[in-house]
Structures are given as structure tokens and as C-alpha cells.
Coordinates of C-alpha atoms in Angstrom, one line a residue:
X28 CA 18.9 16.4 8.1
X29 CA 16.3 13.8 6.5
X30 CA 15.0 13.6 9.6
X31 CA 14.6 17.1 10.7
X32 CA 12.8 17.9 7.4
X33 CA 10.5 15.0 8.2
X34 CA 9.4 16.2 11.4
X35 CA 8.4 19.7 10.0
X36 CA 6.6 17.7 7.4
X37 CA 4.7 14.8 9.3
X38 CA 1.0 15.3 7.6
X39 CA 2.6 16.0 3.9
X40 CA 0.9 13.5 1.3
X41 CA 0.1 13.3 -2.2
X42 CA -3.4 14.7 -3.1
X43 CA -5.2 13.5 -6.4
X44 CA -8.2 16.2 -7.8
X45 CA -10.6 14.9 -9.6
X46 CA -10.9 18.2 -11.1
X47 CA -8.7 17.3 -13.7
X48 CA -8.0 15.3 -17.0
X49 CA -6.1 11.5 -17.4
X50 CA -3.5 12.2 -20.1
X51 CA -0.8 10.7 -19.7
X52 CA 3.1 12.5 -19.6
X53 CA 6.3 12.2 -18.6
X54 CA 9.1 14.6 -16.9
X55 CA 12.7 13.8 -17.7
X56 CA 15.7 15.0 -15.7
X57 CA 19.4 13.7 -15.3
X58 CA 22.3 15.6 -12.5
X59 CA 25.7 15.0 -14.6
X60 CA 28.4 13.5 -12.6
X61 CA 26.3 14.1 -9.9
X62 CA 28.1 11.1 -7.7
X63 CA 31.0 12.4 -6.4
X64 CA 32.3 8.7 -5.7
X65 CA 31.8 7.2 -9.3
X66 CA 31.3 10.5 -11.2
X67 CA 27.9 8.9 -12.6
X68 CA 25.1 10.8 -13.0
X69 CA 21.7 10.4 -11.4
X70 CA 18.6 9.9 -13.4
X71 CA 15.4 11.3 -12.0
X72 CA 11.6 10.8 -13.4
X73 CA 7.9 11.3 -13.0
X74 CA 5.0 10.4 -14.6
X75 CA 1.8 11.7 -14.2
X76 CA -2.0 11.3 -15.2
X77 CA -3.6 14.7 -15.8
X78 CA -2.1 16.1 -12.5
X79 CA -2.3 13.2 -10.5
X80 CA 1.5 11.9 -10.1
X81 CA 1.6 8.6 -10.1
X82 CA 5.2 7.2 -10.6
X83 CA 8.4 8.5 -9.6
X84 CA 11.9 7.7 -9.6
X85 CA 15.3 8.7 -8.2
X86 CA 18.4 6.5 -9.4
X87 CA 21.9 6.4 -10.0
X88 CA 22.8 5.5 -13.7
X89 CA 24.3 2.3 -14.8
X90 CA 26.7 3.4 -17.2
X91 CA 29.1 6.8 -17.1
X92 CA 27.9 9.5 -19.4
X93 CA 30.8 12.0 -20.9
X94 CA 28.7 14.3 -20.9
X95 CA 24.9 16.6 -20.1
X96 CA 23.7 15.3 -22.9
X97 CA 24.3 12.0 -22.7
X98 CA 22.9 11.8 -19.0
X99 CA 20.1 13.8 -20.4
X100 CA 19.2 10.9 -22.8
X101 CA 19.8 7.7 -20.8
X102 CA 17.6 9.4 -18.3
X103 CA 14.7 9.7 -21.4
X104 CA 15.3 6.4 -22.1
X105 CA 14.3 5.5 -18.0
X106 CA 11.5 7.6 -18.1
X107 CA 10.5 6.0 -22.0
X108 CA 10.7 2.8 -20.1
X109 CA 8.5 4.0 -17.4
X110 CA 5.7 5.5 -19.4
X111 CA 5.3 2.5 -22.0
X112 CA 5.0 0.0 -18.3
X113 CA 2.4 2.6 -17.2
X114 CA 0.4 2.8 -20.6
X115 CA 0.1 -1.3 -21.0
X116 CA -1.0 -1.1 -17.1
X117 CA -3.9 1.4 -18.4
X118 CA -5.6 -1.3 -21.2
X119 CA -7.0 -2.7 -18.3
X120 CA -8.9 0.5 -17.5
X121 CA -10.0 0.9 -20.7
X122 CA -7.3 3.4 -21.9
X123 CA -5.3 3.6 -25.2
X124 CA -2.8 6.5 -25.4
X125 CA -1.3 6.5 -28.9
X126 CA 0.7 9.6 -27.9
X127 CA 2.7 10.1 -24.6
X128 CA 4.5 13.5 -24.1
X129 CA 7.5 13.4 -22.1
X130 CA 9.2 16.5 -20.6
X131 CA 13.3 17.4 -21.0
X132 CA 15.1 20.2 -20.3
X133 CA 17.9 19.3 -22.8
X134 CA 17.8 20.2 -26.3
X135 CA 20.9 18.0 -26.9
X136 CA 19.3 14.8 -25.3
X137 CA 15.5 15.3 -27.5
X138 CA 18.1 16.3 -30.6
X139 CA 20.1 12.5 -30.0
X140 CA 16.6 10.5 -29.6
X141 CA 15.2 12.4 -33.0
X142 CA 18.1 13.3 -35.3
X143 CA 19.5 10.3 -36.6
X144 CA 22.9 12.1 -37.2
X145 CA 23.0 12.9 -33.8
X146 CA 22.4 9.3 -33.1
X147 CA 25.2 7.6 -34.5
X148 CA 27.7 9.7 -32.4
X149 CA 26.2 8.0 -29.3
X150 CA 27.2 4.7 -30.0
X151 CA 29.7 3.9 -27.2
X152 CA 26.0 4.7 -25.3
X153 CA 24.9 1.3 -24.2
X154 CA 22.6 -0.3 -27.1
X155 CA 19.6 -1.2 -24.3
X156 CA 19.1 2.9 -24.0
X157 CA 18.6 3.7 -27.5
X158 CA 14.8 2.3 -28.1
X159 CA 13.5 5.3 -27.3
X160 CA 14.3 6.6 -30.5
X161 CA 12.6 3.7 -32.4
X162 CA 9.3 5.0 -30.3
X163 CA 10.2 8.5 -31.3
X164 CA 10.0 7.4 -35.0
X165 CA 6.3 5.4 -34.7
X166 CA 5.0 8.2 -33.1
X167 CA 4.2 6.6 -29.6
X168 CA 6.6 9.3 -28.4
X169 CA 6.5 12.7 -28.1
X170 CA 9.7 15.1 -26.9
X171 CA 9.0 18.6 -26.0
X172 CA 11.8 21.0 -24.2
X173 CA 10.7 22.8 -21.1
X174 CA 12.9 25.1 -19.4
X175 CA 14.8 24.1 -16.0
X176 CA 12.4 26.3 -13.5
X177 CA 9.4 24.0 -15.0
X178 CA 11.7 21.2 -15.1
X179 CA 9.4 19.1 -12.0
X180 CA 11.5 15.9 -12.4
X181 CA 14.2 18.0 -10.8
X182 CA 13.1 17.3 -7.5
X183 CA 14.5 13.9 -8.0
X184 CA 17.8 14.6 -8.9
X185 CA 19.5 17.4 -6.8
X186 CA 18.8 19.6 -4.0
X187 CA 16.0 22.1 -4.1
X188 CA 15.3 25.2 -2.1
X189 CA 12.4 25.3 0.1
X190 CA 10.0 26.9 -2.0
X191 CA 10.0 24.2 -4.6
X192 CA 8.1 22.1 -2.1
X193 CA 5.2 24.4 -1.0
X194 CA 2.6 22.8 -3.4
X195 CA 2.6 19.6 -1.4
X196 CA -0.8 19.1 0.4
X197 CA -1.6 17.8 3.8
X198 CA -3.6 15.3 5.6
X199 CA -3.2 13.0 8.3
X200 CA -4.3 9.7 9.6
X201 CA -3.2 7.3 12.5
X202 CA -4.1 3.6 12.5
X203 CA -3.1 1.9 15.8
X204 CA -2.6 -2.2 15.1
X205 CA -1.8 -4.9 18.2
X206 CA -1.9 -8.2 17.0
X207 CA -0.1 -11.8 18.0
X208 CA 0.0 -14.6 15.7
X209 CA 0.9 -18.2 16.2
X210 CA 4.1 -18.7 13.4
X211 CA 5.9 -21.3 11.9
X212 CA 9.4 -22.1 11.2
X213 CA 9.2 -21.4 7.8
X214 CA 13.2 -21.8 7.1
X215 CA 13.1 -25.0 8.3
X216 CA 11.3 -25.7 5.0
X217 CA 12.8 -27.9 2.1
X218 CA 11.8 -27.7 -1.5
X219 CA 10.3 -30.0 -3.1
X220 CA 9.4 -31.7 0.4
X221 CA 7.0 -29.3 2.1
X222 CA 7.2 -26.2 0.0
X223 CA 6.6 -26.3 -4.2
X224 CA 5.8 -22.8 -5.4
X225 CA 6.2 -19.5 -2.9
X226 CA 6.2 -17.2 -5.4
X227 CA 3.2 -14.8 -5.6
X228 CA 2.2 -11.3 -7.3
X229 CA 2.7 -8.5 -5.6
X230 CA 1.1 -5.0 -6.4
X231 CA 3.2 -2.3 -7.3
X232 CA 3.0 0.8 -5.5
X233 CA 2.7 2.9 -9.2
X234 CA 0.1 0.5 -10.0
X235 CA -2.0 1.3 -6.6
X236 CA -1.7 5.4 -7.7
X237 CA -2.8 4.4 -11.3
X238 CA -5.7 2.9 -9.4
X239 CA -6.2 5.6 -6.7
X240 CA -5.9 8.3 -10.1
X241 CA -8.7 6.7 -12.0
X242 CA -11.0 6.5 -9.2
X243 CA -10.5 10.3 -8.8
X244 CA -10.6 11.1 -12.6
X245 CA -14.1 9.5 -12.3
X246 CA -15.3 10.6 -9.2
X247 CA -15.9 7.3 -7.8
X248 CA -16.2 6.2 -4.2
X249 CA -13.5 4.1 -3.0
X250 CA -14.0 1.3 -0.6
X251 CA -10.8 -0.3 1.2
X252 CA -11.1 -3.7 2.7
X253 CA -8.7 -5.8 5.2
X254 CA -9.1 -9.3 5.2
X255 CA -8.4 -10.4 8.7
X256 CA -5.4 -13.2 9.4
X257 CA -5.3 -13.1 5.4
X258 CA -2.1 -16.4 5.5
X259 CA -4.4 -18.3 7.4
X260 CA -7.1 -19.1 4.5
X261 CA -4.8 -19.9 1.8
X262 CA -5.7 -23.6 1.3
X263 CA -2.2 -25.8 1.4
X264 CA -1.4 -28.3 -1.8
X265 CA 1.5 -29.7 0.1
X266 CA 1.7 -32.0 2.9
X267 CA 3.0 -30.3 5.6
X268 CA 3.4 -31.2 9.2
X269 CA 4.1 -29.1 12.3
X270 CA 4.5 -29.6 16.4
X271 CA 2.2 -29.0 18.9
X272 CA 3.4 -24.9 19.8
X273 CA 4.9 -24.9 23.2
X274 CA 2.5 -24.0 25.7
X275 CA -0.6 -26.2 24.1
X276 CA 0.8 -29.7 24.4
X277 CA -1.9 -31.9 24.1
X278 CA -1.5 -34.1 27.2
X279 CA -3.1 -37.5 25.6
X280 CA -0.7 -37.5 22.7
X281 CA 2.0 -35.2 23.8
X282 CA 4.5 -36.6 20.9
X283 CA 1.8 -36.2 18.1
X284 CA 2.3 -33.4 15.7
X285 CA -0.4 -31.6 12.9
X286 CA -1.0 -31.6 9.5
X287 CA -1.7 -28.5 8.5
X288 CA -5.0 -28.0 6.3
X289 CA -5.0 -23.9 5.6
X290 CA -1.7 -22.1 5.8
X291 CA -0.2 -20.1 8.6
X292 CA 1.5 -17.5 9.1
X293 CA 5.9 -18.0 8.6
X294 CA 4.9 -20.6 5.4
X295 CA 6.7 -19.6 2.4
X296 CA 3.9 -20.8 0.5
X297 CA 1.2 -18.9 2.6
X298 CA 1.1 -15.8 0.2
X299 CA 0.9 -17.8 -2.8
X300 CA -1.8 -20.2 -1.0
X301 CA -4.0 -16.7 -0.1
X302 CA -3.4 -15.1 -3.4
X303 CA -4.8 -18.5 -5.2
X304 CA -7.5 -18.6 -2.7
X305 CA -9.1 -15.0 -3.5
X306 CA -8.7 -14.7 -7.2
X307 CA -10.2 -18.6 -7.4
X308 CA -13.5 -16.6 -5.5
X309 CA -13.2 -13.6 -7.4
X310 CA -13.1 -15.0 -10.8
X311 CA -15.6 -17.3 -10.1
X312 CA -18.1 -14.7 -9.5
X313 CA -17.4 -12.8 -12.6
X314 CA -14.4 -10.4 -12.1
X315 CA -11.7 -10.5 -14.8
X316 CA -8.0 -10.8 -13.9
X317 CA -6.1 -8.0 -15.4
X318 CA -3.9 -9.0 -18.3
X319 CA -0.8 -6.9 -17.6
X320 CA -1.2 -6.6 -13.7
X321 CA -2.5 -9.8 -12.4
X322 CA -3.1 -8.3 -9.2
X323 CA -6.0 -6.2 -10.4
X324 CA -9.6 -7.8 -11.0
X325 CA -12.3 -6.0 -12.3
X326 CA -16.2 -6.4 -13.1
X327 CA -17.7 -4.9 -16.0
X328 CA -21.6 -5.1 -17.5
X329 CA -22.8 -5.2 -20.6
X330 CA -22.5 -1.5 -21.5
X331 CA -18.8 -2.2 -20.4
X332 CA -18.4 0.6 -17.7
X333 CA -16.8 -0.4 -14.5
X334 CA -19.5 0.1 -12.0
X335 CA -18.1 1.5 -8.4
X336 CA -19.8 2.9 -5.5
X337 CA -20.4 6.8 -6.0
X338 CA -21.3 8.9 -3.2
X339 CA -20.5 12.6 -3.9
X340 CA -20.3 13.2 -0.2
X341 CA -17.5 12.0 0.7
X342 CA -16.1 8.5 2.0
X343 CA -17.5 6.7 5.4
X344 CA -15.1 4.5 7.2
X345 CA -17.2 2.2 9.9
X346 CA -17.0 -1.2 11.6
X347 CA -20.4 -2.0 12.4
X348 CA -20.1 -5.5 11.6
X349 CA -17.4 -6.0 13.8
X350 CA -18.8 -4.3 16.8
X351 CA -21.6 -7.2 16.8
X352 CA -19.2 -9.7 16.4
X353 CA -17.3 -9.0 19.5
X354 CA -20.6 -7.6 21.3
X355 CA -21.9 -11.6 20.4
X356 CA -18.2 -13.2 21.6
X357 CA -18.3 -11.8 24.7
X358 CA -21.8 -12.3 25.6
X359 CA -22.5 -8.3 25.8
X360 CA -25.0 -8.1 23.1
X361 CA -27.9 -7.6 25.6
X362 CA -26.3 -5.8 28.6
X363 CA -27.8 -2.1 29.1
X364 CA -26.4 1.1 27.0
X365 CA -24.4 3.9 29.1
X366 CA -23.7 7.2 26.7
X367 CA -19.7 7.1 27.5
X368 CA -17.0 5.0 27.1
X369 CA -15.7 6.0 30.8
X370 CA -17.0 7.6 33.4
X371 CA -15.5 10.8 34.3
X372 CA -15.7 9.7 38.2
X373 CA -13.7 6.6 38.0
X374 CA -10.0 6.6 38.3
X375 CA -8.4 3.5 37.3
X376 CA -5.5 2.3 39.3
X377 CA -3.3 -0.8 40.0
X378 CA -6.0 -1.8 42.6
X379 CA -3.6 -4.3 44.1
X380 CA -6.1 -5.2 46.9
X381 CA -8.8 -6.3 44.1
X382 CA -10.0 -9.6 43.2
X383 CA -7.9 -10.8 39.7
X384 CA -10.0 -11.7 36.8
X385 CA -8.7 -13.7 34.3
X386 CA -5.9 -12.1 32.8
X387 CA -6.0 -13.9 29.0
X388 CA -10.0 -12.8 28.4
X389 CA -9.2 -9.8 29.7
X390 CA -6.3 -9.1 27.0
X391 CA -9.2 -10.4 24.4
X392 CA -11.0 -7.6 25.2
X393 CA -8.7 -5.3 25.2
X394 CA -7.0 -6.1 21.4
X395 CA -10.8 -6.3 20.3
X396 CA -11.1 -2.8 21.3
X397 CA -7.1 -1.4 20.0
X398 CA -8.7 -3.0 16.4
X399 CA -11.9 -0.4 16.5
X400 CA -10.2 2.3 17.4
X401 CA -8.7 2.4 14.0
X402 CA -12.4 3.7 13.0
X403 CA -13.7 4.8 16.2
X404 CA -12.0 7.8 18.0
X405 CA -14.2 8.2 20.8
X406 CA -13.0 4.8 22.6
X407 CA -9.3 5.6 21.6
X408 CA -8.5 6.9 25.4
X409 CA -10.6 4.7 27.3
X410 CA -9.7 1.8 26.0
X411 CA -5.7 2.8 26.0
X412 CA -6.3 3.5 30.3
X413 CA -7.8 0.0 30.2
X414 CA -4.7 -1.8 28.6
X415 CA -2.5 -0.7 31.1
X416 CA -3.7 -3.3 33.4
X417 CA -3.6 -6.4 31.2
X418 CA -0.4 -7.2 33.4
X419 CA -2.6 -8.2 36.9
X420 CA -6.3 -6.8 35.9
X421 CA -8.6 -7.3 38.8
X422 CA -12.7 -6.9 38.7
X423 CA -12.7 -3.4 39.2
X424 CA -11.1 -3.3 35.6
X425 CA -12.5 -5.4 34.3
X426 CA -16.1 -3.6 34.5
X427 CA -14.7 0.1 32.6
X428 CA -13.9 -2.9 29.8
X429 CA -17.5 -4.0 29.7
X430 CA -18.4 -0.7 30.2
X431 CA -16.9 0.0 26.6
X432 CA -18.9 -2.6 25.2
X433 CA -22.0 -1.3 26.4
X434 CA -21.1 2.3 24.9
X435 CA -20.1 0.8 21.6
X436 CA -24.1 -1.3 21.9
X437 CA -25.4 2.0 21.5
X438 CA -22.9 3.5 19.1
X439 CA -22.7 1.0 16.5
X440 CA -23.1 2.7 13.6
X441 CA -20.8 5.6 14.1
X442 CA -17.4 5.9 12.2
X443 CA -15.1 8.5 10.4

């Protein structure tokens, strides 16, 4: 049934306006016994910033409540949790909210986090869910009862009709990837021998939307950036020692084996190697590490604005750089400019009376190309007729490649 629903909603995404404020709230919602194995109940949550939603969560409760109310308020309690994570992650952007609303549609639950009579009747009520109602008393806290058809952290925790998902937004976007890497054995690895420390940080998807909502809120320009073969720069501390791969045997010292300088990819230290690697560059040159997420670096001047490309036209995706780059590789950088990627009289085949070319350069190419075409549309189908002859590709083949290459010499700058 998932499924089905998914296929009527391919292109359905979240959409952040920048049309709107940064406050900071919190929607509440808890389905009583709503398991019908363990009778728990399911606690559901979302947190947004202005109307940008940011955080979300769907989960079945640890303990077994006896009854609405007491679903009600373990489920504030998750969503108290939540909030107070998302409002340290804000310092780093400069934000300090004193005040944080949060959404029920219980009067019991926001009576047991406020009235202190109402309180000690919840005791059997695991001690770990009952800080929300020390927050409640400093003020850091806020409960405010909305009715059930304005409930939104419903959507979490039972069923809907149809209609309660029309406000979603669409959009799409296809990246095509097609990539081989040379691995290692990493769980042939011993600690405290070849491996020390694999642990590294890790972004978390509600701290991306944070990041995605601010640039939004300030009508900034954001830029995204992929590091190619990202493992393989991570500089190693350990001494680590692999074989020759199969296929690459060097045939004066065929029983020799490497020691690797940089990591590669299978390590379990080739995360933690990278991650070292980047924020060693990026603090050096004046970013700050972010002191709740350590994952975020940021750059601030002396009027202490963080300074981001603005543009209010829109955002340009392009690969220039690495059109010359392959244009240089494969010697194409000065062969003449055609105005299409294929010529509409030329009908590729198996061409099984043609002379072969060599079938590894010719592959080359063709990944080369599959990686632009996650920017550049027009060479999506001719380079796509082109790979299906990386098999046995002969001369004739081998030219609607280059042919590519000499369209892209003249189309350089063009992107999404």
C-alpha cells in the first residue's frame, strides 16, 4: 500500500519559503494503545522554524501508558527533548530562544506537565519523562492546547485521509552516478594493529534542514559541493599494509605488498581520516567548528554576520571546471566545435565488422560523461546510446564519443 501511495507521489518534497519567520515550535501528538501487539502507544512529533519543518518523528513508546493522558505527556516529554536538541544546535547560528511553544491536543497531558497536583499522580510514569515539567517551571517552555483538526503532529501517529496531505509541494530532480572504486578488506582489520579510532561525526538529517531553513529565512544562495573519491585523501596515522589487487601484479616483485599513505575506500578509519583532513583545512583558514554540532563550520567578520553568496535569481548548478579537466585528459581541448552532441544521421549499432578500439579508454570516456550529465541534460541521451557499446566498442563509436567532447568545447559554460 506504501508503495502504491509512493508511486502517485514520486516528485513530493518538502519546500522551505523564505517568506516567513524563524521561531521556533513544537507539535505534540500520542495514538493510545495504538500497537495492537504490545498495546503501547505511538508517540509522534514535529518541530518547525517559522514554517519551515525541520524535525520529525514517528515512534513507538518505551513504557505502557494507562491511559490518553499519559501517552499524551510522555509524547511532550519526546517532543521537549527534541526542541531543547534543536535550540542548542541554533547558538551556532546566532539564535537564542528563551521561549519555545509546543503544540498538544490534550488538556490532561499540559494540565500533568503544569499542575503539580496533577503531577504526583503520575509517578508510576518513568522519572526520565518528567523534566519537561522542570522546563515548564523556568519558563523555557511553553504549552498551548490546539484542537485535533489543527493537531499537524497527527500525521505521525495514525492514519489520515487523503486531504490531510494536499499541502505537500513538488519538485523533482534525477542525479545519474556510475562509479568503480578499488576497496579494501576492511574486516580483515584488527584493533590496535592497523585500525585505532574509526569513529567519525556524522551530520544529522534535522541538523541539515536547520541548515537548509536558515539559508531560506535569509535569503541566501546556497552552494552544494561534492568532493570527489572523498576516503581517498584522508591522510592514514596507522601503518597499514595491503596486496597488490588482482589484476595489477607487479611482475618485478610479484610477492611485494603496499603501504598505504592516504586512505581507501573499505578502511574503517577512512571516514575518520577524511573528516580530520577537511576540518584541519577549514579551521586553518579561519572557519569555526560548531560547538554543539561539530559537523558545521562557519566564517564570520568582524560585524559578525555570516557572509553567504546571495543571488536573488535563483541557484546555477554548472561543471565547467570539470569539462576542461576531461577536455585536457583526453587530449580534446583543441579539436573543432560541432553544435550537437549526435548527429541526427548516425545510427549507432553493434558494428561487428568494425575495427575495436580499446575497450578500457573507451569506458573512461564514457563514466566521464554519465558524471556531467548530472548537470548537463542535453548530453543525457547521447552519451546513454554511447555506453551501450562499452562491451566491444569499435572506431565507429568511438568518434560519436569524441564527438561529445567537441560539443561540450563549445558548451562549457551551460548548466541548470
Amino acid at each position: 500500500m506504501i508503495f502504491c501511495y509512493l508511486r502517485g507521489t514520486v516528485i513530493t518534497v518538502l519546500w522551505y519559503s523564505k517568506d516567513y519567520g524563524f521561531k521556533l515550535t513544537g507539535f505534540s501528538d500520542a495514538n493510545y494503545a495504538g500497537c495492537k501487539d504490545t498495546f503501547k502507544s505511538t508517540s509522534g512529533g514535529a518541530q518547525f522554524l517559522g514554517e519551515k519543518l525541520v524535525s520529525w518523528s514517528s515512534k513507538k513508546q518505551d513504557c505502557t501508558a494507562l491511559s490518553t493522558a499519559e501517552a499524551e505527556y510522555v509524547s511532550l516529554s519526546a517532543c521537549c527533548a527534541q526542541v531543547l536538541w534543536m535550540r542548542t544546535q541554533l547558538t551556532n547560528y546566532g539564535f537564542n530562544f528563551n521561549k519555545i511553544l509546543i503544540y498538544c491536543d490534550s488538556k490532561s497531558a499540559i494540565a500533568i506537565s503544569c499542575n503539580p497536583v496533577q503531577h504526583s499522580r503520575t509517578k508510576h510514569i518513568a522519572v526520565c519523562y518528567h523534566f519537561i515539567k522542570e522546563h515548564v517551571e523556568k519558563g523555557t517552555i511553553e504549552l498551548y492546547f490546539v484542537k485535533t483538526d489543527y493537531q499537524l503532529a497527527n500525521l505521525f501517529t495514525k492514519a489520515l485521509p487523503a486531504d490531510r496531505f494536499n499541502y505537500l509541494h513538488d519538485e523533482e530532480n534525477t542525479v545519474i552516478r556510475n562509479k568503480t572504486r578499488l576497496v579494501v578488506r576492511g574486516y580483515r582489520q584488527e584493533e590496535g594493529i592497523d585500525l585505532e579510532e574509526s569513529f567519525t561525526p556524522v551530520s544529522q538529517m534535522e541538523a541539515i534542514r536547520i541548515f537548509l531553513a536558515y539559508d531560506t529565512h535569509k535569503g541566501f544562495t546556497m552552494y552544494q559541493m561534492d568532493m570527489k573519491t572523498t576516503s581517498l585523501h584522508g591522510s592514514l596515522k596507522e601503518d597499514v599494509y595491503v596486496c597488490q589487487p588482482e589484476g595489477f601484479i607487479d611482475a618485478d616483485y610479484p610477492i611485494h605488498v603496499y603501504k598505504l599513505k592516504k586512505a581507501l575506500y573499505g578502511l574503517k578509519q577512512a571516514p575518520r581520516a577524511w573528516y580530520d583532513e577537511l576540518s584541519t583545512f577549514l579551521l586553518q583558514n579561519g572557519f569555526s567548528r560548531g560547538t554543539i554540532d561539530s559537523t558545521l563550520f562557519t566564517r564570520r567578520f568582524d560585524d559578525d554576520i555570516l557572509v553567504v553568496n546571495q543571488s536573488p535569481s535563483g541557484i546555477f548548478i554548472n561543471q565547467s571546471k570539470y569539462v576542461h579537466e576531461i577536455l585536457k585528459k583526453y587530449s580534446l581541448n583543441t579539436s573543432d566545435i560541432v553544435g550537437t552532441p549526435m548527429d541526427i544521421k548516425d545510427k549507432l549499432d553493434l558494428d561487428q565488422i568494425g575495427t575495436p578500439v580499446d575497450a578500457t579508454k573507451y569506458r573512461s570516456k564514457i563514466g566521464a560523461l554519465m558524471y556531467l550529465t548530472s548537470s548537463r541534460l542535453d548530453i543525457v541521451h547521447a552519451t546513454c546510446v554511447c555506453a551501450r557499446y562499452q562491451a566491444h566498442p569499435t572506431e565507429k563509436h568511438l568518434k560519436e564519443v569524441k564527438r561529445i567532447f567537441r560539443y561540450l568545447q563549445g558548451t562549457v559554460n551551460m548548466g541548470l
